[in-house]
XYZ file of C-alpha atoms in Angstrom:
346
model
C 105.654 160.177 -72.358
C 103.164 159.407 -69.604
C 105.471 158.173 -66.842
C 102.547 157.501 -64.530
C 102.265 154.740 -61.943
C 99.200 152.561 -61.448
C 98.369 149.826 -58.974
C 96.291 146.717 -59.701
C 95.459 144.271 -56.936
C 94.332 140.801 -57.930
C 93.770 137.378 -56.368
C 95.128 134.076 -57.609
C 91.629 133.273 -58.868
C 91.570 136.377 -61.086
C 93.690 134.776 -63.790
C 97.187 135.608 -65.051
C 96.263 137.650 -68.144
C 95.749 141.414 -68.210
C 94.450 143.298 -71.249
C 96.179 146.574 -72.139
C 94.628 148.778 -74.818
C 95.514 152.188 -76.279
C 92.735 154.527 -77.424
C 92.450 157.757 -79.357
C 90.147 160.141 -77.484
C 87.637 161.933 -79.709
C 85.668 164.981 -78.550
C 81.958 164.385 -79.076
C 82.529 161.075 -80.876
C 83.228 157.481 -79.903
C 86.850 156.854 -78.960
C 88.917 154.865 -81.473
C 90.834 151.756 -80.492
C 94.447 152.024 -81.695
C 95.637 148.639 -80.459
C 95.718 146.227 -77.557
C 97.584 143.210 -76.237
C 97.414 140.568 -73.500
C 100.088 140.514 -70.780
C 100.776 137.138 -69.195
C 101.625 137.868 -65.551
C 102.850 134.308 -64.978
C 105.866 134.960 -67.250
C 107.062 137.876 -65.128
C 109.490 137.156 -62.298
C 108.198 138.535 -58.984
C 109.803 141.449 -57.139
C 111.896 142.536 -60.132
C 111.226 145.362 -62.612
C 110.188 144.018 -65.994
C 110.069 146.032 -69.215
C 107.278 144.948 -71.558
C 107.108 146.347 -75.092
C 104.322 145.674 -77.574
C 103.652 146.924 -81.086
C 100.502 148.783 -82.083
C 100.325 149.089 -85.845
C 102.075 148.585 -89.157
C 104.199 151.742 -88.738
C 106.200 150.014 -85.976
C 104.754 152.107 -83.137
C 105.441 150.555 -79.738
C 104.327 151.106 -76.155
C 106.728 150.485 -73.270
C 105.516 149.463 -69.816
C 107.493 148.871 -66.633
C 105.790 146.112 -64.644
C 106.603 144.855 -61.171
C 104.697 141.960 -59.606
C 104.676 141.996 -55.815
C 103.594 139.066 -53.723
C 101.135 140.635 -51.311
C 98.247 143.023 -51.669
C 99.378 146.117 -49.747
C 101.907 147.281 -52.338
C 101.748 149.910 -55.027
C 102.551 153.466 -56.024
C 99.005 154.623 -56.638
C 97.748 158.064 -55.729
C 95.047 157.962 -53.063
C 93.116 160.986 -51.884
C 92.256 160.420 -48.237
C 90.117 162.593 -45.980
C 91.922 161.570 -42.780
C 95.190 160.183 -41.480
C 96.247 156.584 -41.907
C 93.715 154.480 -40.070
C 94.758 152.425 -37.068
C 93.743 149.246 -38.887
C 96.014 150.006 -41.850
C 98.933 150.890 -39.583
C 98.437 147.651 -37.659
C 98.375 145.596 -40.874
C 101.575 147.214 -42.152
C 103.290 146.810 -38.770
C 102.475 143.100 -38.791
C 103.571 142.775 -42.413
C 107.034 144.123 -41.588
C 107.420 142.688 -38.103
C 110.607 140.848 -37.145
C 108.713 137.572 -37.127
C 107.757 138.039 -40.801
C 111.010 137.975 -42.791
C 110.154 135.561 -45.591
C 110.123 138.060 -48.470
C 113.651 139.492 -48.338
C 113.341 141.528 -51.538
C 110.506 143.656 -50.146
C 112.092 145.767 -47.421
C 109.351 148.225 -46.541
C 106.486 150.459 -47.436
C 106.602 154.257 -47.627
C 103.549 156.495 -47.226
C 103.968 160.129 -48.234
C 101.321 162.735 -47.518
C 101.874 165.841 -49.622
C 100.339 168.732 -47.700
C 101.326 172.044 -49.266
C 104.083 174.282 -50.636
C 105.046 177.689 -49.253
C 107.253 180.674 -50.145
C 107.015 180.074 -53.882
C 108.421 183.113 -55.718
C 106.349 185.081 -58.191
C 107.113 184.904 -61.885
C 108.011 188.030 -63.804
C 105.701 187.031 -66.659
C 102.685 184.758 -66.348
C 101.150 182.819 -63.466
C 102.703 180.105 -61.363
C 101.106 176.665 -61.896
C 102.926 174.390 -59.414
C 102.862 170.631 -59.094
C 105.083 168.072 -57.355
C 106.850 164.994 -58.716
C 107.770 162.233 -56.229
C 110.375 159.643 -57.219
C 111.934 156.744 -55.353
C 113.598 153.707 -56.912
C 111.457 152.763 -59.944
C 108.288 154.440 -58.664
C 107.096 157.863 -59.725
C 103.935 159.832 -58.917
C 102.825 163.290 -60.060
C 100.478 165.523 -58.083
C 97.692 167.577 -59.685
C 98.541 171.059 -60.966
C 97.327 173.974 -58.878
C 96.754 176.779 -61.369
C 97.776 180.365 -60.569
C 98.694 179.658 -56.952
C 101.680 180.596 -54.782
C 100.501 178.693 -51.684
C 99.163 175.428 -53.168
C 97.598 172.754 -50.994
C 97.167 169.115 -51.983
C 96.543 166.980 -48.876
C 97.067 163.851 -50.961
C 98.606 160.547 -49.877
C 100.913 158.437 -52.037
C 102.220 154.927 -51.416
C 105.493 153.377 -52.573
C 106.966 149.876 -52.135
C 110.587 149.938 -50.936
C 113.239 147.388 -51.896
C 116.308 149.097 -50.449
C 116.589 150.793 -47.072
C 119.259 153.117 -48.500
C 116.983 154.537 -51.208
C 116.302 158.265 -51.445
C 112.968 160.000 -51.921
C 113.198 162.884 -54.413
C 110.580 165.639 -54.293
C 110.576 168.146 -57.144
C 108.420 171.271 -57.333
C 107.786 172.304 -60.946
C 105.930 175.062 -62.747
C 103.767 173.864 -65.635
C 104.360 175.680 -68.932
C 102.299 175.483 -72.125
C 104.841 176.155 -74.865
C 108.184 175.259 -73.264
C 109.559 172.628 -70.910
C 108.252 172.792 -67.350
C 110.541 174.756 -65.038
C 112.022 173.159 -61.914
C 111.379 175.574 -59.045
C 113.206 173.467 -56.464
C 114.131 169.954 -55.470
C 114.935 168.065 -52.286
C 116.353 164.598 -51.553
C 115.202 162.812 -48.387
C 116.913 159.567 -47.282
C 114.500 156.911 -46.112
C 115.908 156.841 -42.593
C 114.879 160.516 -42.293
C 111.286 159.876 -43.414
C 109.666 160.330 -40.032
C 106.623 162.468 -39.267
C 105.669 165.957 -40.384
C 108.505 168.116 -41.744
C 109.077 171.302 -43.724
C 111.778 170.854 -46.366
C 113.640 173.800 -47.888
C 114.098 173.228 -51.608
C 117.421 173.278 -53.424
C 118.091 173.844 -57.101
C 117.532 171.215 -59.805
C 121.020 169.703 -59.315
C 120.698 169.674 -55.496
C 123.902 171.694 -55.260
C 122.645 175.183 -54.420
C 119.812 176.951 -52.678
C 116.475 176.779 -54.473
C 113.177 178.564 -53.986
C 110.205 177.496 -51.917
C 109.407 174.950 -49.230
C 107.464 171.703 -49.183
C 105.521 170.431 -46.184
C 105.130 166.654 -46.237
C 104.358 163.935 -43.735
C 106.077 160.582 -44.216
C 105.596 157.195 -42.556
C 108.015 154.364 -43.259
C 107.281 150.754 -42.306
C 110.190 148.354 -42.750
C 111.653 145.089 -41.525
C 115.174 145.520 -40.052
C 116.248 141.973 -40.927
C 115.144 142.339 -44.546
C 116.870 145.739 -44.734
C 120.145 144.290 -43.397
C 120.126 141.324 -45.791
C 119.120 143.497 -48.758
C 122.088 145.793 -48.085
C 124.480 143.115 -49.353
C 122.514 142.580 -52.575
C 123.086 144.560 -55.792
C 121.121 147.772 -55.980
C 118.033 147.715 -58.189
C 118.595 149.304 -61.584
C 116.759 152.590 -62.014
C 114.865 152.292 -65.297
C 112.635 155.370 -64.931
C 115.439 157.818 -65.566
C 115.316 160.924 -67.736
C 117.858 160.950 -70.506
C 119.799 164.174 -70.814
C 119.128 165.820 -74.161
C 122.269 167.245 -75.767
C 122.714 169.457 -78.792
C 122.731 167.354 -81.960
C 124.058 168.967 -85.149
C 122.309 166.337 -87.301
C 118.922 167.305 -85.876
C 119.663 170.963 -86.583
C 120.602 170.159 -90.189
C 117.428 168.104 -90.610
C 115.253 170.953 -89.314
C 117.019 173.482 -91.547
C 116.411 171.266 -94.605
C 112.759 170.808 -93.674
C 112.197 174.565 -93.264
C 114.040 175.258 -96.523
C 111.816 172.745 -98.349
C 108.691 174.398 -96.953
C 109.912 177.850 -97.986
C 110.656 176.520 -101.476
C 107.097 175.124 -101.688
C 105.673 178.510 -100.713
C 107.829 180.207 -103.337
C 106.632 177.750 -106.016
C 103.021 178.385 -105.047
C 103.532 182.146 -105.263
C 105.077 181.824 -108.746
C 102.214 179.574 -109.898
C 99.619 182.116 -108.776
C 101.582 184.888 -110.468
C 101.580 182.941 -113.777
C 97.801 182.519 -113.559
C 97.182 186.239 -113.017
C 99.600 187.228 -115.822
C 98.092 184.714 -118.301
C 101.435 183.065 -118.923
C 99.654 179.699 -118.846
C 96.510 180.504 -120.846
C 94.598 177.170 -120.400
C 95.109 177.250 -116.622
C 94.252 180.964 -116.428
C 91.027 180.387 -118.439
C 90.021 177.465 -116.209
C 90.721 179.544 -113.068
C 88.585 182.426 -114.367
C 85.636 180.127 -115.186
C 85.904 178.475 -111.746
C 85.944 181.862 -110.027
C 82.846 183.050 -111.884
C 80.999 179.802 -111.121
C 81.849 179.887 -107.405
C 80.925 183.550 -106.918
C 77.625 183.132 -108.798
C 76.297 179.845 -107.406
C 77.863 179.331 -103.944
C 76.675 181.236 -100.876
C 78.572 181.620 -97.601
C 76.077 179.508 -95.635
C 76.897 176.514 -97.841
C 80.424 176.241 -96.430
C 79.478 175.400 -92.790
C 76.690 173.162 -94.137
C 79.209 171.150 -96.161
C 81.548 170.870 -93.182
C 78.649 169.692 -90.995
C 77.746 167.016 -93.532
C 81.341 165.790 -93.544
C 81.352 165.547 -89.752
C 78.033 163.672 -89.825
C 79.386 161.241 -92.422
C 82.512 160.641 -90.362
C 80.408 160.016 -87.232
C 78.178 157.498 -89.037
C 81.178 155.726 -90.581
C 82.906 155.388 -87.222
C 79.752 154.285 -85.416
C 78.867 151.493 -87.833
C 82.362 150.592 -89.023
C 84.185 150.483 -85.652
C 84.024 146.711 -85.162
C 85.551 146.122 -88.570
C 88.407 148.502 -87.727
C 88.975 146.843 -84.347
C 89.109 143.368 -85.890
C 91.666 144.549 -88.432
C 93.814 146.030 -85.653
C 93.573 142.844 -83.595
C 94.513 140.570 -86.506
C 97.255 142.638 -88.114
C 98.645 145.195 -85.706
C 99.251 143.567 -82.332
C 102.521 141.694 -82.260
C 103.709 141.826 -78.696
C 107.086 140.703 -77.504
C 108.888 140.571 -74.178
C 112.112 142.237 -73.293
C 113.683 141.638 -69.893
C 115.450 144.635 -68.406
């Protein structure tokens, strides 16, 4: 899961087709194209979340995107790192966009700007270092801050922007600790109604369920531009469905049985291998034991240790040459056989 938000601004003259491609990153080598597809923006209804799913290859692998087309350029949930406060020109543009005289686009109520400054009073861990980061969620928008490694007083000073479709929405800020081998730990969480998003504030965190006292504090500065008429009209409309929602994972006995069978099969394979080696050493299978002895003598007499890394290097060189000169053929095969995109309205 990526669950990242991106913003693309385009003019009517830019065309209605966007290319989405998925790549396999290779260290030291050219990246491999897994698959791609064209998204026709003209088929997507504006101001409504749209789930787009497209297939990648013959093993039925699919990528799911949540797309929302908004009708003017100042929208998005993209992370922006700014060196100063919101400029007067930007504030003036947003104020005019959501002025009482401009009430044509009822579905777009407002625009929220969140500046994540820092976190304080984060408790120490008994084992390991604290690697905090913040997740911001509102409606169907979600942004994740960078991780500050081994830090109890992290500072970000980053600005995030979110389009708002309902004045009664709630901004959720979650402070998490990044873990390598287990699920990231929720240090604290806070819910801020939009009508309380005003200016610079220090928010005391609660627990993950927002029912008890948590640990730590978040200092954020919020600015909310909205049109009162749009907000009033939108109140009587159905609330937008939240698609970006984590599914609760429950204990599944079938998954446990599957894992037990898989581990048992692996242990049985190890036991069979041990018995096969034992038969070779005890000469219970004389032809195989004779062949193993001859192979051992040949390897110890003719092969030196420096030949092993040389052989591995030659394999890597061969793979690099094959990918460099055979990439176009692989891409054409993927394009012709693997990309079968389809639409699914949420």
